[in-house]
Tab-separated table of C-alpha atoms in Angstrom:
chain	number	residue	atom	x	y	z
R	1	MET	CA	-58.582	-179.785	-39.932
R	2	PRO	CA	-57.505	-175.957	-40.256
R	3	ARG	CA	-53.097	-175.184	-39.642
R	4	HIS	CA	-51.863	-172.451	-37.886
R	5	TYR	CA	-49.250	-170.126	-39.425
R	6	ARG	CA	-47.400	-166.780	-37.363
R	7	LEU	CA	-47.584	-164.008	-40.242
R	8	LEU	CA	-45.086	-161.157	-39.900
R	9	TYR	CA	-45.806	-157.827	-41.745
R	10	PHE	CA	-43.437	-155.477	-42.981
R	11	ALA	CA	-43.594	-152.089	-44.458
R	12	SER	CA	-46.473	-151.297	-46.658
R	13	LEU	CA	-48.415	-154.924	-46.091
R	14	ARG	CA	-47.881	-154.081	-42.064
R	15	ASP	CA	-49.342	-150.603	-42.635
R	16	CYS	CA	-52.015	-152.253	-44.908
R	17	ALA	CA	-52.693	-154.977	-42.414
R	18	GLY	CA	-52.826	-152.794	-39.526
R	19	CYS	CA	-50.695	-155.004	-37.029
R	20	ASP	CA	-46.666	-156.337	-37.208
R	21	GLY	CA	-48.053	-159.850	-37.045
R	22	GLU	CA	-50.637	-162.656	-36.469
R	23	THR	CA	-51.847	-166.172	-36.134
R	24	VAL	CA	-54.263	-167.601	-38.768
R	25	ALA	CA	-56.161	-170.689	-38.939
R	26	THR	CA	-56.478	-171.758	-42.342
R	27	ALA	CA	-57.004	-175.003	-44.772
R	28	ALA	CA	-54.171	-172.892	-46.855
R	29	THR	CA	-51.367	-175.567	-47.340
R	30	GLN	CA	-48.781	-173.309	-49.489
R	31	PRO	CA	-47.894	-169.799	-49.619
R	32	ARG	CA	-49.702	-168.906	-53.068
R	33	GLU	CA	-52.822	-170.134	-51.882
R	34	LEU	CA	-52.432	-168.290	-48.287
R	35	TYR	CA	-51.490	-164.971	-50.175
R	36	ALA	CA	-54.695	-164.989	-51.686
R	37	GLN	CA	-56.921	-165.453	-48.706
R	38	LEU	CA	-54.733	-162.355	-47.185
R	39	ALA	CA	-54.920	-160.152	-49.525
R	40	GLN	CA	-58.597	-160.523	-49.746
R	41	ARG	CA	-58.917	-159.983	-46.183
R	42	HIS	CA	-56.515	-157.424	-45.649
R	43	GLY	CA	-57.123	-155.550	-49.199
R	44	PHE	CA	-53.241	-155.898	-50.038
R	45	ALA	CA	-52.808	-154.491	-53.722
R	46	LEU	CA	-49.437	-155.835	-54.232
R	47	ALA	CA	-49.102	-158.876	-56.725
R	48	PRO	CA	-47.583	-161.916	-55.693
R	49	GLU	CA	-45.117	-161.052	-58.626
R	50	ARG	CA	-43.913	-158.320	-56.523
R	51	LEU	CA	-43.228	-160.171	-53.797
R	52	ARG	CA	-41.092	-163.059	-52.103
R	53	VAL	CA	-42.130	-165.472	-49.752
R	54	ALA	CA	-39.694	-166.559	-46.651
R	55	VAL	CA	-40.751	-169.364	-44.509
R	56	ASN	CA	-38.951	-169.893	-41.115
R	57	GLY	CA	-36.717	-167.113	-41.865
R	58	GLU	CA	-35.139	-168.671	-45.213
R	59	PHE	CA	-36.642	-167.711	-48.607
R	60	ALA	CA	-39.193	-170.219	-50.072
R	61	ASN	CA	-41.044	-170.649	-53.458
R	62	TRP	CA	-44.693	-169.766	-53.633
R	63	ASP	CA	-45.820	-173.416	-53.976
R	64	ARG	CA	-43.618	-174.821	-50.849
R	65	ALA	CA	-45.763	-177.223	-48.741
R	66	LEU	CA	-45.991	-175.380	-45.409
R	67	ALA	CA	-46.406	-177.086	-41.630
R	68	ASP	CA	-48.409	-176.494	-38.933
R	69	GLY	CA	-46.843	-173.710	-36.874
R	70	ASP	CA	-44.470	-172.085	-40.058
R	71	GLU	CA	-43.542	-168.795	-39.532
R	72	ILE	CA	-44.284	-167.070	-43.084
R	73	VAL	CA	-43.416	-163.592	-44.297
R	74	PHE	CA	-44.254	-161.801	-47.578
R	75	LEU	CA	-41.676	-159.469	-48.598
R	76	PRO	CA	-42.365	-156.711	-50.296
R	77	PRO	CA	-39.843	-155.173	-52.774
R	78	VAL	CA	-37.145	-154.162	-50.285
R	79	SER	CA	-35.480	-150.467	-49.980
R	80	GLY	CA	-32.501	-150.683	-47.686
R	81	GLY	CA	-29.051	-148.793	-48.034
E	1	MET	CA	-18.019	-160.337	-34.376
E	2	SER	CA	-20.293	-161.149	-37.795
E	3	ALA	CA	-19.631	-159.471	-41.237
E	4	PHE	CA	-22.872	-158.082	-41.607
E	5	ARG	CA	-25.116	-156.354	-38.690
E	6	LEU	CA	-27.985	-154.601	-37.952
E	7	SER	CA	-28.057	-151.718	-35.501
E	8	ASP	CA	-30.592	-149.336	-34.218
E	9	GLN	CA	-28.094	-147.420	-32.784
E	10	ILE	CA	-25.998	-144.199	-34.259
E	11	LEU	CA	-23.121	-146.144	-35.993
E	12	ASP	CA	-19.480	-145.392	-35.511
E	13	ALA	CA	-17.763	-145.275	-38.716
E	14	ALA	CA	-14.560	-144.891	-36.875
E	15	GLY	CA	-14.772	-147.399	-34.969
E	16	LEU	CA	-15.772	-149.656	-37.350
E	17	SER	CA	-12.907	-148.651	-39.587
E	18	ARG	CA	-10.369	-149.750	-37.265
E	19	GLU	CA	-11.998	-153.286	-36.950
E	20	LEU	CA	-11.075	-153.616	-41.127
E	21	ALA	CA	-6.818	-153.075	-39.851
E	22	SER	CA	-4.445	-155.685	-41.271
E	23	ALA	CA	-0.883	-155.128	-41.857
E	24	SER	CA	-0.990	-156.667	-44.833
E	25	ALA	CA	-3.651	-154.462	-46.444
E	26	GLY	CA	-2.832	-151.719	-48.717
E	27	ALA	CA	-5.957	-150.306	-49.584
E	28	CYS	CA	-9.197	-149.443	-47.568
E	29	VAL	CA	-12.759	-148.453	-49.003
E	30	GLY	CA	-15.774	-147.454	-47.613
E	31	PHE	CA	-18.752	-146.760	-48.382
E	32	GLU	CA	-21.658	-144.844	-46.593
E	33	GLY	CA	-25.322	-143.949	-47.447
E	34	TRP	CA	-26.367	-140.992	-45.960
E	35	VAL	CA	-30.208	-139.911	-45.353
E	36	ARG	CA	-30.668	-137.289	-47.725
E	37	ASN	CA	-32.805	-134.118	-47.507
E	38	HIS	CA	-34.810	-135.008	-51.076
E	39	ASN	CA	-35.841	-137.708	-53.077
E	40	ASP	CA	-37.675	-137.776	-56.516
E	41	GLY	CA	-38.500	-134.326	-56.061
E	42	LYS	CA	-39.662	-134.122	-52.716
E	43	ALA	CA	-38.332	-132.583	-49.719
E	44	VAL	CA	-37.068	-135.699	-47.045
E	45	GLN	CA	-37.633	-134.817	-43.204
E	46	LYS	CA	-37.018	-137.940	-41.890
E	47	LEU	CA	-37.284	-141.896	-42.134
E	48	ALA	CA	-37.400	-145.281	-41.134
E	49	TYR	CA	-36.206	-148.233	-41.731
E	50	GLN	CA	-37.787	-151.776	-40.740
E	51	ALA	CA	-35.788	-155.031	-41.385
E	52	TYR	CA	-37.338	-158.779	-40.993
E	53	ALA	CA	-33.703	-159.266	-39.232
E	54	PRO	CA	-33.273	-162.962	-39.097
E	55	LEU	CA	-33.257	-163.310	-42.857
E	56	ALA	CA	-31.776	-159.859	-43.237
E	57	LEU	CA	-28.952	-161.062	-41.041
E	58	ALA	CA	-28.575	-164.205	-43.129
E	59	GLU	CA	-29.144	-162.979	-46.303
E	60	GLY	CA	-26.486	-160.092	-45.589
E	61	GLU	CA	-23.686	-162.576	-43.911
E	62	ARG	CA	-24.438	-164.322	-47.317
E	63	ILE	CA	-23.490	-161.544	-49.310
E	64	MET	CA	-20.178	-160.814	-47.096
E	65	ALA	CA	-19.298	-164.443	-48.061
E	66	GLU	CA	-20.126	-163.742	-51.527
E	67	ALA	CA	-17.598	-161.051	-51.569
E	68	ALA	CA	-14.861	-162.552	-50.062
E	69	ALA	CA	-14.870	-165.375	-52.474
E	70	ARG	CA	-15.111	-163.147	-55.718
E	71	PHE	CA	-12.780	-160.687	-54.437
E	72	ALA	CA	-9.013	-160.651	-53.336
E	73	ILE	CA	-9.892	-159.130	-49.929
E	74	GLU	CA	-8.506	-159.068	-46.186
E	75	ARG	CA	-11.496	-157.846	-43.997
E	76	ALA	CA	-15.034	-156.587	-44.961
E	77	ILE	CA	-17.893	-155.498	-42.744
E	78	CYS	CA	-21.425	-153.814	-43.109
E	79	VAL	CA	-23.857	-152.764	-41.062
E	80	HIS	CA	-27.665	-151.110	-41.728
E	81	ARG	CA	-29.262	-149.142	-39.306
E	82	THR	CA	-33.008	-149.635	-38.254
E	83	GLY	CA	-35.324	-147.364	-36.685
E	84	GLU	CA	-35.795	-143.462	-37.001
E	85	LEU	CA	-33.006	-141.724	-38.881
E	86	ALA	CA	-32.824	-137.966	-39.671
E	87	ILE	CA	-31.329	-135.971	-42.395
E	88	GLY	CA	-27.338	-136.526	-42.589
E	89	ASP	CA	-27.693	-139.770	-40.265
E	90	LEU	CA	-25.464	-142.709	-41.322
E	91	ALA	CA	-27.836	-145.162	-42.972
E	92	VAL	CA	-25.675	-147.899	-44.121
E	93	TRP	CA	-21.609	-148.141	-43.754
E	94	VAL	CA	-19.713	-151.015	-45.795
E	95	GLY	CA	-15.925	-150.894	-45.197
E	96	VAL	CA	-13.474	-153.366	-47.315
E	97	SER	CA	-9.547	-153.759	-46.661
E	98	ALA	CA	-7.346	-155.590	-49.695
E	99	ALA	CA	-3.876	-155.732	-50.541
E	100	HIS	CA	-4.687	-153.951	-53.909
E	101	ARG	CA	-7.160	-151.232	-54.602
E	102	ASP	CA	-8.889	-152.786	-57.267
E	103	ALA	CA	-10.181	-155.582	-55.189
E	104	ALA	CA	-11.246	-153.065	-52.469
E	105	PHE	CA	-13.645	-151.034	-54.572
E	106	ALA	CA	-14.694	-153.933	-56.757
E	107	ALA	CA	-16.245	-155.661	-53.082
E	108	CYS	CA	-17.291	-152.484	-51.630
E	109	ARG	CA	-19.321	-151.627	-54.482
E	110	TYR	CA	-20.699	-155.514	-55.095
E	111	VAL	CA	-21.662	-155.454	-51.236
E	112	ILE	CA	-23.771	-152.177	-51.319
E	113	ASP	CA	-25.296	-153.186	-54.274
E	114	GLU	CA	-26.682	-156.658	-53.326
E	115	ILE	CA	-27.833	-155.122	-49.625
E	116	LYS	CA	-29.881	-152.696	-51.579
E	117	ARG	CA	-31.235	-155.659	-53.869
E	118	ARG	CA	-31.726	-158.377	-51.826
E	119	VAL	CA	-31.455	-157.580	-47.927
E	120	PRO	CA	-34.905	-157.626	-46.243
E	121	ILE	CA	-35.041	-154.128	-45.177
E	122	TRP	CA	-37.845	-151.094	-46.175
E	123	LYS	CA	-37.454	-147.508	-46.009
E	124	ASN	CA	-40.137	-145.126	-45.309
E	125	GLU	CA	-39.716	-141.741	-46.040
E	126	PHE	CA	-41.344	-139.105	-44.158
E	127	TYR	CA	-41.945	-135.802	-46.248
E	128	ARG	CA	-42.063	-132.134	-45.276
E	129	ASP	CA	-45.824	-131.884	-46.726
E	130	GLY	CA	-46.680	-134.350	-44.041
E	131	ALA	CA	-47.239	-137.527	-46.326
E	132	SER	CA	-45.103	-140.490	-46.104
E	133	GLY	CA	-44.795	-143.668	-48.269
E	134	TRP	CA	-42.757	-146.741	-48.290
E	135	LEU	CA	-40.048	-146.999	-51.124
E	136	HIS	CA	-39.455	-149.039	-53.922
E	137	PRO	CA	-35.336	-149.983	-54.532
E	138	ASP	CA	-36.036	-147.526	-57.384
E	139	GLY	CA	-37.388	-144.853	-55.009
E	140	SER	CA	-40.690	-145.098	-56.389
E	141	PRO	CA	-43.648	-145.663	-54.106
E	142	VAL	CA	-44.851	-148.745	-52.901
E	143	GLU	CA	-48.835	-149.317	-52.778
E	144	GLY	CA	-49.731	-151.807	-49.674
S	1	MET	CA	-9.578	-125.306	-47.445
S	2	SER	CA	-8.042	-126.528	-50.487
S	3	ALA	CA	-9.644	-129.934	-51.619
S	4	PHE	CA	-5.919	-131.598	-52.023
S	5	ARG	CA	-3.731	-131.408	-49.098
S	6	LEU	CA	-0.294	-132.383	-47.877
S	7	SER	CA	0.417	-133.424	-44.580
S	8	ASP	CA	3.641	-134.453	-42.205
S	9	GLN	CA	1.271	-135.576	-39.333
S	10	ILE	CA	-0.957	-138.552	-38.974
S	11	LEU	CA	-4.219	-138.047	-40.921
S	12	ASP	CA	-7.455	-138.025	-39.478
S	13	ALA	CA	-9.759	-139.908	-41.359
S	14	ALA	CA	-12.825	-139.161	-39.296
S	15	GLY	CA	-12.285	-135.578	-39.160
S	16	LEU	CA	-11.734	-135.238	-43.040
S	17	SER	CA	-15.007	-137.457	-43.998
S	18	ARG	CA	-16.860	-135.224	-41.686
S	19	GLU	CA	-15.835	-131.890	-44.076
S	20	LEU	CA	-17.688	-133.778	-46.867
S	21	ALA	CA	-21.081	-133.433	-45.086
S	22	SER	CA	-23.912	-132.136	-46.857
S	23	ALA	CA	-27.652	-132.473	-46.416
S	24	SER	CA	-28.404	-133.116	-49.961
S	25	ALA	CA	-25.742	-135.954	-50.042
S	26	GLY	CA	-26.972	-139.596	-50.064
S	27	ALA	CA	-23.428	-141.610	-50.529
S	28	CYS	CA	-20.006	-140.916	-49.630
S	29	VAL	CA	-17.147	-143.230	-50.798
S	30	GLY	CA	-13.509	-143.360	-49.253
S	31	PHE	CA	-10.749	-144.461	-50.504
S	32	GLU	CA	-7.205	-144.905	-47.463
S	33	GLY	CA	-3.955	-146.286	-48.716
S	34	TRP	CA	-2.557	-147.969	-45.838
S	35	VAL	CA	1.376	-148.967	-45.615
S	36	ARG	CA	1.883	-152.607	-46.086
S	37	ASN	CA	3.797	-154.710	-44.380
S	38	HIS	CA	5.233	-156.339	-47.945
S	39	ASN	CA	5.719	-155.070	-51.615
S	40	ASP	CA	6.560	-157.083	-54.579
S	41	GLY	CA	7.600	-159.936	-52.283
S	42	LYS	CA	9.651	-158.207	-49.860
S	43	ALA	CA	9.142	-157.466	-46.108
S	44	VAL	CA	8.504	-153.877	-45.577
S	45	GLN	CA	9.355	-152.165	-42.552
S	46	LYS	CA	8.468	-148.152	-42.837
S	47	LEU	CA	8.673	-146.252	-46.034
S	48	ALA	CA	8.907	-142.409	-46.254
S	49	TYR	CA	7.393	-139.789	-48.825
S	50	GLN	CA	8.944	-137.069	-50.414
S	51	ALA	CA	7.194	-134.629	-52.309
S	52	TYR	CA	7.679	-131.644	-54.897
S	53	ALA	CA	5.074	-129.574	-52.664
S	54	PRO	CA	4.173	-126.736	-54.643
S	55	LEU	CA	4.069	-128.645	-57.968
S	56	ALA	CA	2.145	-131.624	-55.913
S	57	LEU	CA	-0.628	-129.383	-54.703
S	58	ALA	CA	-1.143	-127.715	-57.904
S	59	GLU	CA	-1.618	-130.930	-59.813
S	60	GLY	CA	-3.525	-132.240	-56.744
S	61	GLU	CA	-6.046	-129.452	-57.307
S	62	ARG	CA	-6.382	-129.548	-60.644
S	63	ILE	CA	-7.070	-133.277	-60.161
S	64	MET	CA	-9.756	-132.431	-58.040
S	65	ALA	CA	-11.458	-130.166	-60.393
S	66	GLU	CA	-11.431	-132.736	-63.214
S	67	ALA	CA	-12.949	-135.360	-60.818
S	68	ALA	CA	-15.744	-132.138	-59.775
S	69	ALA	CA	-16.656	-131.763	-63.480
S	70	ARG	CA	-16.510	-134.861	-64.573
S	71	PHE	CA	-18.745	-136.715	-61.767
S	72	ALA	CA	-21.853	-135.627	-60.400
S	73	ILE	CA	-20.494	-135.131	-56.639
S	74	GLU	CA	-20.983	-132.528	-53.943
S	75	ARG	CA	-16.999	-132.523	-52.188
S	76	ALA	CA	-14.004	-134.185	-52.460
S	77	ILE	CA	-10.912	-134.219	-50.540
S	78	CYS	CA	-7.809	-135.634	-51.006
S	79	VAL	CA	-4.940	-136.004	-48.169
S	80	HIS	CA	-1.384	-137.387	-49.078
S	81	ARG	CA	1.217	-138.138	-46.134
S	82	THR	CA	4.843	-137.026	-46.387
S	83	GLY	CA	7.663	-137.703	-44.143
S	84	GLU	CA	8.306	-141.065	-42.474
S	85	LEU	CA	5.428	-143.481	-41.513
S	86	ALA	CA	5.135	-147.277	-40.166
S	87	ILE	CA	2.953	-150.515	-41.109
S	88	GLY	CA	-0.554	-149.415	-40.940
S	89	ASP	CA	-0.212	-145.721	-41.096
S	90	LEU	CA	-2.714	-143.709	-43.259
S	91	ALA	CA	-0.623	-142.665	-46.211
S	92	VAL	CA	-3.191	-141.193	-48.263
S	93	TRP	CA	-7.010	-140.471	-47.822
S	94	VAL	CA	-9.711	-139.508	-50.372
S	95	GLY	CA	-13.253	-138.718	-49.585
S	96	VAL	CA	-16.189	-137.970	-52.090
S	97	SER	CA	-19.569	-137.059	-51.495
S	98	ALA	CA	-22.456	-137.328	-54.098
S	99	ALA	CA	-26.404	-137.599	-54.410
S	100	HIS	CA	-25.956	-141.002	-55.509
S	101	ARG	CA	-23.174	-143.363	-55.237
S	102	ASP	CA	-22.494	-143.827	-58.931
S	103	ALA	CA	-20.800	-140.822	-58.673
S	104	ALA	CA	-18.901	-141.099	-55.560
S	105	PHE	CA	-17.385	-144.619	-56.209
S	106	ALA	CA	-16.354	-143.340	-59.816
S	107	ALA	CA	-15.351	-140.001	-58.744
S	108	CYS	CA	-13.174	-141.427	-55.748
S	109	ARG	CA	-11.375	-143.737	-57.683
S	110	TYR	CA	-10.669	-141.462	-60.459
S	111	VAL	CA	-8.755	-139.375	-57.640
S	112	ILE	CA	-6.580	-142.050	-56.606
S	113	ASP	CA	-5.599	-143.498	-60.080
S	114	GLU	CA	-4.596	-140.040	-61.342
S	115	ILE	CA	-2.702	-138.519	-57.871
S	116	LYS	CA	-0.812	-142.081	-58.070
S	117	ARG	CA	0.081	-141.745	-61.803
S	118	ARG	CA	0.242	-137.704	-61.750
S	119	VAL	CA	1.323	-136.220	-58.641
S	120	PRO	CA	5.143	-135.568	-57.913
S	121	ILE	CA	5.158	-137.433	-54.604
S	122	TRP	CA	7.938	-140.512	-54.216
S	123	LYS	CA	7.704	-143.537	-51.952
S	124	ASN	CA	11.066	-145.219	-50.334
S	125	GLU	CA	10.592	-148.029	-49.105
S	126	PHE	CA	13.033	-149.369	-46.134
S	127	TYR	CA	13.154	-153.358	-46.366
S	128	ARG	CA	13.689	-155.577	-43.341
S	129	ASP	CA	16.957	-156.646	-44.761
S	130	GLY	CA	18.329	-153.245	-44.348
S	131	ALA	CA	18.340	-152.101	-48.122
S	132	SER	CA	15.934	-149.445	-49.255
S	133	GLY	CA	14.404	-148.237	-52.139
S	134	TRP	CA	12.492	-145.442	-54.475
S	135	LEU	CA	9.574	-147.461	-56.505
S	136	HIS	CA	8.237	-146.883	-59.813
S	137	PRO	CA	4.383	-146.489	-60.111
S	138	ASP	CA	4.185	-150.461	-60.769
S	139	GLY	CA	6.361	-150.968	-57.519
S	140	SER	CA	9.451	-151.889	-59.283
S	141	PRO	CA	12.565	-150.109	-58.268
S	142	VAL	CA	14.007	-146.631	-59.604
S	143	GLU	CA	17.741	-147.089	-60.305
S	144	GLY	CA	19.057	-143.070	-59.943
K	1	MET	CA	27.625	-115.483	-70.128
K	2	PRO	CA	26.560	-118.262	-68.101
K	3	ARG	CA	22.902	-118.262	-66.716
K	4	HIS	CA	22.410	-119.492	-63.071
K	5	TYR	CA	19.568	-122.134	-62.195
K	6	ARG	CA	18.464	-123.702	-58.941
K	7	LEU	CA	17.830	-126.902	-59.135
K	8	LEU	CA	15.913	-129.062	-56.694
K	9	TYR	CA	16.252	-132.938	-56.612
K	10	PHE	CA	13.757	-135.671	-55.415
K	11	ALA	CA	13.817	-139.388	-55.045
K	12	SER	CA	16.502	-141.027	-56.705
K	13	LEU	CA	17.973	-138.482	-58.479
K	14	ARG	CA	18.373	-136.720	-54.781
K	15	ASP	CA	20.162	-139.601	-53.415
K	16	CYS	CA	22.445	-139.843	-56.789
K	17	ALA	CA	23.083	-136.089	-56.293
K	18	GLY	CA	23.895	-136.129	-52.653
K	19	CYS	CA	22.067	-132.716	-51.930
K	20	ASP	CA	18.135	-131.631	-51.891
K	21	GLY	CA	19.213	-128.963	-54.348
K	22	GLU	CA	22.176	-126.942	-56.051
K	23	THR	CA	22.537	-123.317	-57.961
K	24	VAL	CA	24.561	-124.235	-61.217
K	25	ALA	CA	25.914	-121.509	-63.646
K	26	THR	CA	25.847	-123.104	-67.075
K	27	ALA	CA	25.534	-122.291	-70.908
K	28	ALA	CA	22.766	-124.645	-71.080
K	29	THR	CA	19.117	-122.918	-72.544
K	30	GLN	CA	17.350	-125.360	-72.207
K	31	PRO	CA	16.264	-128.399	-70.182
K	32	ARG	CA	17.388	-131.247	-72.179
K	33	GLU	CA	20.851	-129.942	-72.423
K	34	LEU	CA	21.008	-128.753	-68.778
K	35	TYR	CA	20.230	-132.680	-67.826
K	36	ALA	CA	22.693	-133.895	-70.118
K	37	GLN	CA	25.271	-131.916	-68.122
K	38	LEU	CA	24.023	-132.631	-64.931
K	39	ALA	CA	23.446	-136.448	-65.475
K	40	GLN	CA	27.239	-136.730	-66.445
K	41	ARG	CA	28.578	-134.923	-63.504
K	42	HIS	CA	26.199	-136.412	-61.058
K	43	GLY	CA	25.992	-140.110	-62.895
K	44	PHE	CA	22.119	-139.732	-63.042
K	45	ALA	CA	21.165	-143.400	-64.741
K	46	LEU	CA	17.704	-142.489	-65.417
K	47	ALA	CA	16.848	-141.272	-69.452
K	48	PRO	CA	15.447	-138.543	-70.154
K	49	GLU	CA	12.439	-140.575	-71.456
K	50	ARG	CA	12.027	-141.560	-67.863
K	51	LEU	CA	11.403	-138.034	-66.492
K	52	ARG	CA	9.273	-135.024	-66.387
K	53	VAL	CA	10.433	-131.325	-66.524
K	54	ALA	CA	9.260	-128.811	-64.067
K	55	VAL	CA	9.912	-125.167	-64.494
K	56	ASN	CA	9.341	-122.562	-61.912
K	57	GLY	CA	6.881	-125.056	-60.412
K	58	GLU	CA	4.937	-126.048	-63.467
K	59	PHE	CA	4.963	-128.838	-65.951
K	60	ALA	CA	7.179	-127.999	-69.211
K	61	ASN	CA	8.983	-129.456	-72.276
K	62	TRP	CA	12.299	-130.442	-72.799
K	63	ASP	CA	13.161	-127.523	-75.332
K	64	ARG	CA	11.641	-124.922	-73.208
K	65	ALA	CA	13.745	-121.710	-73.267
K	66	LEU	CA	14.936	-121.528	-69.938
K	67	ALA	CA	15.538	-117.787	-68.472
K	68	ASP	CA	18.437	-116.788	-65.748
K	69	GLY	CA	17.230	-118.203	-62.015
K	70	ASP	CA	14.602	-120.361	-62.855
K	71	GLU	CA	13.977	-122.861	-60.964
K	72	ILE	CA	14.162	-126.442	-62.775
K	73	VAL	CA	12.733	-129.966	-61.373
K	74	PHE	CA	13.721	-133.430	-63.131
K	75	LEU	CA	10.805	-135.306	-61.858
K	76	PRO	CA	11.706	-139.190	-61.767
K	77	PRO	CA	8.982	-141.666	-62.026
K	78	VAL	CA	6.188	-140.897	-59.302
K	79	SER	CA	5.111	-143.187	-56.825
K	80	GLY	CA	2.663	-141.843	-54.514
K	81	GLY	CA	-0.358	-143.293	-53.005
């Protein structure tokens, strides 16, 4: 049974996805697998090594178990300041 | 009010500075990041910041707490802009008061360095030649 | 206007800061020295600065020129108060703008350190117990 | 024939001399000799090693030759900032 995740996109990933966010239904159970699917669908060129992951508003690692309804953000290299 | 804040409005450095006042403070160091008219050899026209606000606020607040724990300071505040900014606009402001200047300088530097390194905020530069681009922390372009 | 100034009036940090503006500057670091309510374990009520003005201005200007020569900065200003000051008053202000923050922090620190070390200005602290005293740079009293 | 020098006093030396400045007539020809005379007269406790000298608004050394009419300041350790 697929799970539903809420994705938010920022910076170059937002431009590439063409949207601020989306809800996806997928069999992926951790961020690594999820990003691979999204990268293929949207054509993201950034390798996972260049990104950080946030789940429900906190930093998380790539192998963390995801739960139905989680908010997930793949964070491009930051450039504030 | 929180020590780390995001704002989509023009920042009032003088007003923020007044929040640092303390009768036992002898030193106050402020950092202002301004929008520069050039980067990496290209003429910049304006820029826009995006933030992942909930995590930016949480991570920013952690950095402020680290600064307070590491250095003998009295008060510290950082505010980062979001949205569109013009050349010369104040993009980020950091202010630290302390009994002595060593701690004020060190903590102010620590805060701006960590903010730039860790807080999920992204800068999109719009160049005079019509191009634009998201930047890495080192100023080089990010490919989507 | 000179880069180093003396003033017997309340300093306007925001107005001074505006003099540092430059479209090619991305960083501005400011230092404010405030009158602290304590020194060396004694409760301070107010203080007074005396300056040997002609030499203070000449030596201050030399320090500003050194900072401009040593660091890649755009503009730098320092103003030091003279006369009587109350707790919390701004005693000295240093502001430096630069393309990048490394130079702005380093130059601001250089200026305040050298001003305190070399410029002929003296601080007389008036203590809550009625005593007063001229201070050494290390905060210990000077015997006449 | 004695020379005339204009002396300015600051900080603890001013308190000790009881005046902001004075004109003195003396046979002293350099700052070291002049300070010794003034220290004796006013009871200055600061040793020359703790002071700097300024002549006509610029730093000078203790053995500099003084001219009639020079403005001389003995500078106590500074404490600005």
